[in-house]
Amino acid sequence: MKDALYRKGMKTRREVLGAGREAAIEREEDDFSMPLREFTTRYVWGECWSRKGLPRKTRSLINVALLTAFRAGTELKSHIRGALNNGCTKAEIREVLLQTGVYAGIPVMREAVRAAQEVFAEERKRGK
């Protein structure tokens, strides 16, 4: 039985990233990664993402910028999809990528643009 913070984190992550990403995360788990997942579920999703101080849309845009700057491609795609789920528009995501490009570098921004285009194409195929 998982504690309340873990359950809250699971609910929040599923709402932000979608049930499909949640299922993929569960399929990828093994004995090595499970403790790390439990940690991030509690503290990233149950504690930080569940706070009232910022709306989820704002948190999503912050994550898109940070993950772009860190060149965290796989996580970036998940969070671009999460940004769409949280009500961000493609135009808002583009503005964040432009802003990030100025401060983190154009090559970083171009990689993020390609990642966003992949996510947008996948979403179109799904009818969203």
PDB file of C-alpha atoms in Angstrom:
ATOM      1  CA  MET A   1       0.000   0.000   0.000  1.00  0.00           C
ATOM      2  CA  LYS A   2       1.433   3.353  -1.048  1.00  0.00           C
ATOM      3  CA  ASP A   3       1.137   6.455   1.120  1.00  0.00           C
ATOM      4  CA  ALA A   4      -1.117   9.453   0.428  1.00  0.00           C
ATOM      5  CA  LEU A   5       1.647  11.569  -1.119  1.00  0.00           C
ATOM      6  CA  TYR A   6       2.485   8.774  -3.562  1.00  0.00           C
ATOM      7  CA  ARG A   7      -1.181   8.336  -4.529  1.00  0.00           C
ATOM      8  CA  LYS A   8      -1.514  12.100  -4.994  1.00  0.00           C
ATOM      9  CA  GLY A   9       1.591  12.058  -7.196  1.00  0.00           C
ATOM     10  CA  MET A  10       0.242   9.211  -9.328  1.00  0.00           C
ATOM     11  CA  LYS A  11      -3.014  11.093  -9.876  1.00  0.00           C
ATOM     12  CA  THR A  12      -1.232  14.337 -10.770  1.00  0.00           C
ATOM     13  CA  ARG A  13       1.236  12.674 -13.156  1.00  0.00           C
ATOM     14  CA  ARG A  14      -1.577  10.817 -14.927  1.00  0.00           C
ATOM     15  CA  GLU A  15      -3.543  14.066 -15.308  1.00  0.00           C
ATOM     16  CA  VAL A  16      -0.549  15.980 -16.665  1.00  0.00           C
ATOM     17  CA  LEU A  17       1.219  13.420 -18.848  1.00  0.00           C
ATOM     18  CA  GLY A  18      -1.758  11.264 -19.754  1.00  0.00           C
ATOM     19  CA  ALA A  19      -2.633   7.630 -19.143  1.00  0.00           C
ATOM     20  CA  GLY A  20      -0.578   6.493 -22.146  1.00  0.00           C
ATOM     21  CA  ARG A  21       2.666   7.884 -20.742  1.00  0.00           C
ATOM     22  CA  GLU A  22       1.808   6.472 -17.324  1.00  0.00           C
ATOM     23  CA  ALA A  23       1.377   3.002 -18.863  1.00  0.00           C
ATOM     24  CA  ALA A  24       4.720   3.354 -20.676  1.00  0.00           C
ATOM     25  CA  ILE A  25       6.433   4.352 -17.430  1.00  0.00           C
ATOM     26  CA  GLU A  26       5.010   1.286 -15.685  1.00  0.00           C
ATOM     27  CA  ARG A  27       6.153  -1.035 -18.516  1.00  0.00           C
ATOM     28  CA  GLU A  28       9.710   0.334 -18.273  1.00  0.00           C
ATOM     29  CA  GLU A  29      10.040  -0.263 -14.527  1.00  0.00           C
ATOM     30  CA  ASP A  30      12.288  -2.900 -13.009  1.00  0.00           C
ATOM     31  CA  ASP A  31      13.868  -3.547  -9.617  1.00  0.00           C
ATOM     32  CA  PHE A  32      16.576  -0.974 -10.316  1.00  0.00           C
ATOM     33  CA  SER A  33      14.328   1.913 -11.362  1.00  0.00           C
ATOM     34  CA  MET A  34      11.311   1.374  -9.090  1.00  0.00           C
ATOM     35  CA  PRO A  35      12.770   3.202  -6.043  1.00  0.00           C
ATOM     36  CA  LEU A  36      13.615   6.169  -8.292  1.00  0.00           C
ATOM     37  CA  ARG A  37      10.085   6.209  -9.699  1.00  0.00           C
ATOM     38  CA  GLU A  38       8.578   6.072  -6.228  1.00  0.00           C
ATOM     39  CA  PHE A  39      10.768   9.008  -5.184  1.00  0.00           C
ATOM     40  CA  THR A  40       9.797  11.146  -8.191  1.00  0.00           C
ATOM     41  CA  THR A  41       6.139  10.179  -7.842  1.00  0.00           C
ATOM     42  CA  ARG A  42       6.082  11.417  -4.257  1.00  0.00           C
ATOM     43  CA  TYR A  43       8.206  14.514  -4.492  1.00  0.00           C
ATOM     44  CA  VAL A  44       8.073  15.714  -8.088  1.00  0.00           C
ATOM     45  CA  TRP A  45       4.399  14.932  -8.716  1.00  0.00           C
ATOM     46  CA  GLY A  46       2.857  14.602  -5.243  1.00  0.00           C
ATOM     47  CA  GLU A  47       4.667  17.521  -3.643  1.00  0.00           C
ATOM     48  CA  CYS A  48       5.896  20.033  -6.262  1.00  0.00           C
ATOM     49  CA  TRP A  49       3.372  19.631  -9.120  1.00  0.00           C
ATOM     50  CA  SER A  50       0.486  19.495  -6.636  1.00  0.00           C
ATOM     51  CA  ARG A  51       1.298  22.821  -4.966  1.00  0.00           C
ATOM     52  CA  LYS A  52      -1.164  25.684  -5.364  1.00  0.00           C
ATOM     53  CA  GLY A  53       1.469  28.420  -5.944  1.00  0.00           C
ATOM     54  CA  LEU A  54       1.522  28.116  -9.750  1.00  0.00           C
ATOM     55  CA  PRO A  55      -1.062  26.834 -12.198  1.00  0.00           C
ATOM     56  CA  ARG A  56      -0.159  23.624 -14.020  1.00  0.00           C
ATOM     57  CA  LYS A  57      -0.006  25.500 -17.308  1.00  0.00           C
ATOM     58  CA  THR A  58       2.775  27.712 -15.932  1.00  0.00           C
ATOM     59  CA  ARG A  59       4.612  24.720 -14.473  1.00  0.00           C
ATOM     60  CA  SER A  60       4.423  23.035 -17.875  1.00  0.00           C
ATOM     61  CA  LEU A  61       5.925  26.016 -19.668  1.00  0.00           C
ATOM     62  CA  ILE A  62       8.720  26.222 -17.101  1.00  0.00           C
ATOM     63  CA  ASN A  63       9.477  22.532 -17.613  1.00  0.00           C
ATOM     64  CA  VAL A  64       9.533  22.912 -21.402  1.00  0.00           C
ATOM     65  CA  ALA A  65      12.115  25.683 -21.025  1.00  0.00           C
ATOM     66  CA  LEU A  66      14.266  23.794 -18.519  1.00  0.00           C
ATOM     67  CA  LEU A  67      14.160  20.477 -20.342  1.00  0.00           C
ATOM     68  CA  THR A  68      15.042  22.274 -23.566  1.00  0.00           C
ATOM     69  CA  ALA A  69      18.040  23.919 -21.912  1.00  0.00           C
ATOM     70  CA  PHE A  70      19.151  20.597 -20.416  1.00  0.00           C
ATOM     71  CA  ARG A  71      18.703  18.764 -23.762  1.00  0.00           C
ATOM     72  CA  ALA A  72      16.506  16.203 -22.041  1.00  0.00           C
ATOM     73  CA  GLY A  73      14.772  15.031 -25.226  1.00  0.00           C
ATOM     74  CA  THR A  74      12.664  12.141 -23.948  1.00  0.00           C
ATOM     75  CA  GLU A  75      11.454  14.060 -20.906  1.00  0.00           C
ATOM     76  CA  LEU A  76      10.910  17.134 -23.077  1.00  0.00           C
ATOM     77  CA  LYS A  77       8.512  15.239 -25.333  1.00  0.00           C
ATOM     78  CA  SER A  78       6.556  14.009 -22.318  1.00  0.00           C
ATOM     79  CA  HIS A  79       6.313  17.538 -20.970  1.00  0.00           C
ATOM     80  CA  ILE A  80       5.350  19.072 -24.313  1.00  0.00           C
ATOM     81  CA  ARG A  81       2.463  16.610 -24.371  1.00  0.00           C
ATOM     82  CA  GLY A  82       1.781  17.520 -20.737  1.00  0.00           C
ATOM     83  CA  ALA A  83       1.794  21.206 -21.658  1.00  0.00           C
ATOM     84  CA  LEU A  84      -0.855  20.534 -24.287  1.00  0.00           C
ATOM     85  CA  ASN A  85      -2.858  18.545 -21.720  1.00  0.00           C
ATOM     86  CA  ASN A  86      -2.563  21.514 -19.335  1.00  0.00           C
ATOM     87  CA  GLY A  87      -4.027  23.952 -21.860  1.00  0.00           C
ATOM     88  CA  CYS A  88      -0.864  25.403 -23.384  1.00  0.00           C
ATOM     89  CA  THR A  89      -1.131  26.297 -27.028  1.00  0.00           C
ATOM     90  CA  LYS A  90       1.400  25.523 -29.727  1.00  0.00           C
ATOM     91  CA  ALA A  91       1.990  29.279 -29.987  1.00  0.00           C
ATOM     92  CA  GLU A  92       2.840  29.483 -26.269  1.00  0.00           C
ATOM     93  CA  ILE A  93       5.182  26.515 -26.528  1.00  0.00           C
ATOM     94  CA  ARG A  94       6.855  28.137 -29.549  1.00  0.00           C
ATOM     95  CA  GLU A  95       7.373  31.372 -27.577  1.00  0.00           C
ATOM     96  CA  VAL A  96       8.982  29.418 -24.739  1.00  0.00           C
ATOM     97  CA  LEU A  97      11.303  27.710 -27.238  1.00  0.00           C
ATOM     98  CA  LEU A  98      12.237  31.070 -28.752  1.00  0.00           C
ATOM     99  CA  GLN A  99      12.956  32.513 -25.311  1.00  0.00           C
ATOM    100  CA  THR A 100      14.993  29.445 -24.397  1.00  0.00           C
ATOM    101  CA  GLY A 101      16.923  29.703 -27.662  1.00  0.00           C
ATOM    102  CA  VAL A 102      18.056  33.206 -26.799  1.00  0.00           C
ATOM    103  CA  TYR A 103      19.339  32.187 -23.374  1.00  0.00           C
ATOM    104  CA  ALA A 104      20.373  28.536 -23.862  1.00  0.00           C
ATOM    105  CA  GLY A 105      21.401  28.552 -27.508  1.00  0.00           C
ATOM    106  CA  ILE A 106      19.917  28.109 -30.954  1.00  0.00           C
ATOM    107  CA  PRO A 107      21.054  24.471 -31.402  1.00  0.00           C
ATOM    108  CA  VAL A 108      19.275  23.558 -28.175  1.00  0.00           C
ATOM    109  CA  MET A 109      16.154  25.357 -29.364  1.00  0.00           C
ATOM    110  CA  ARG A 110      16.258  23.577 -32.755  1.00  0.00           C
ATOM    111  CA  GLU A 111      16.383  20.173 -31.052  1.00  0.00           C
ATOM    112  CA  ALA A 112      13.381  21.154 -28.953  1.00  0.00           C
ATOM    113  CA  VAL A 113      11.492  22.361 -32.038  1.00  0.00           C
ATOM    114  CA  ARG A 114      12.024  18.963 -33.661  1.00  0.00           C
ATOM    115  CA  ALA A 115      10.810  17.227 -30.494  1.00  0.00           C
ATOM    116  CA  ALA A 116       7.717  19.460 -30.400  1.00  0.00           C
ATOM    117  CA  GLN A 117       6.979  18.751 -34.060  1.00  0.00           C
ATOM    118  CA  GLU A 118       7.111  15.006 -33.347  1.00  0.00           C
ATOM    119  CA  VAL A 119       4.679  15.380 -30.450  1.00  0.00           C
ATOM    120  CA  PHE A 120       2.326  17.581 -32.495  1.00  0.00           C
ATOM    121  CA  ALA A 121       2.343  15.019 -35.334  1.00  0.00           C
ATOM    122  CA  GLU A 122       1.590  12.189 -32.887  1.00  0.00           C
ATOM    123  CA  GLU A 123      -1.256  14.201 -31.390  1.00  0.00           C
ATOM    124  CA  ARG A 124      -2.713  14.904 -34.856  1.00  0.00           C
ATOM    125  CA  LYS A 125      -2.676  11.155 -35.586  1.00  0.00           C
ATOM    126  CA  ARG A 126      -4.567  10.599 -32.344  1.00  0.00           C
ATOM    127  CA  GLY A 127      -7.132  13.193 -33.434  1.00  0.00           C
ATOM    128  CA  LYS A 128      -6.191  15.864 -30.927  1.00  0.00           C
TER     129      LYS A 128
END
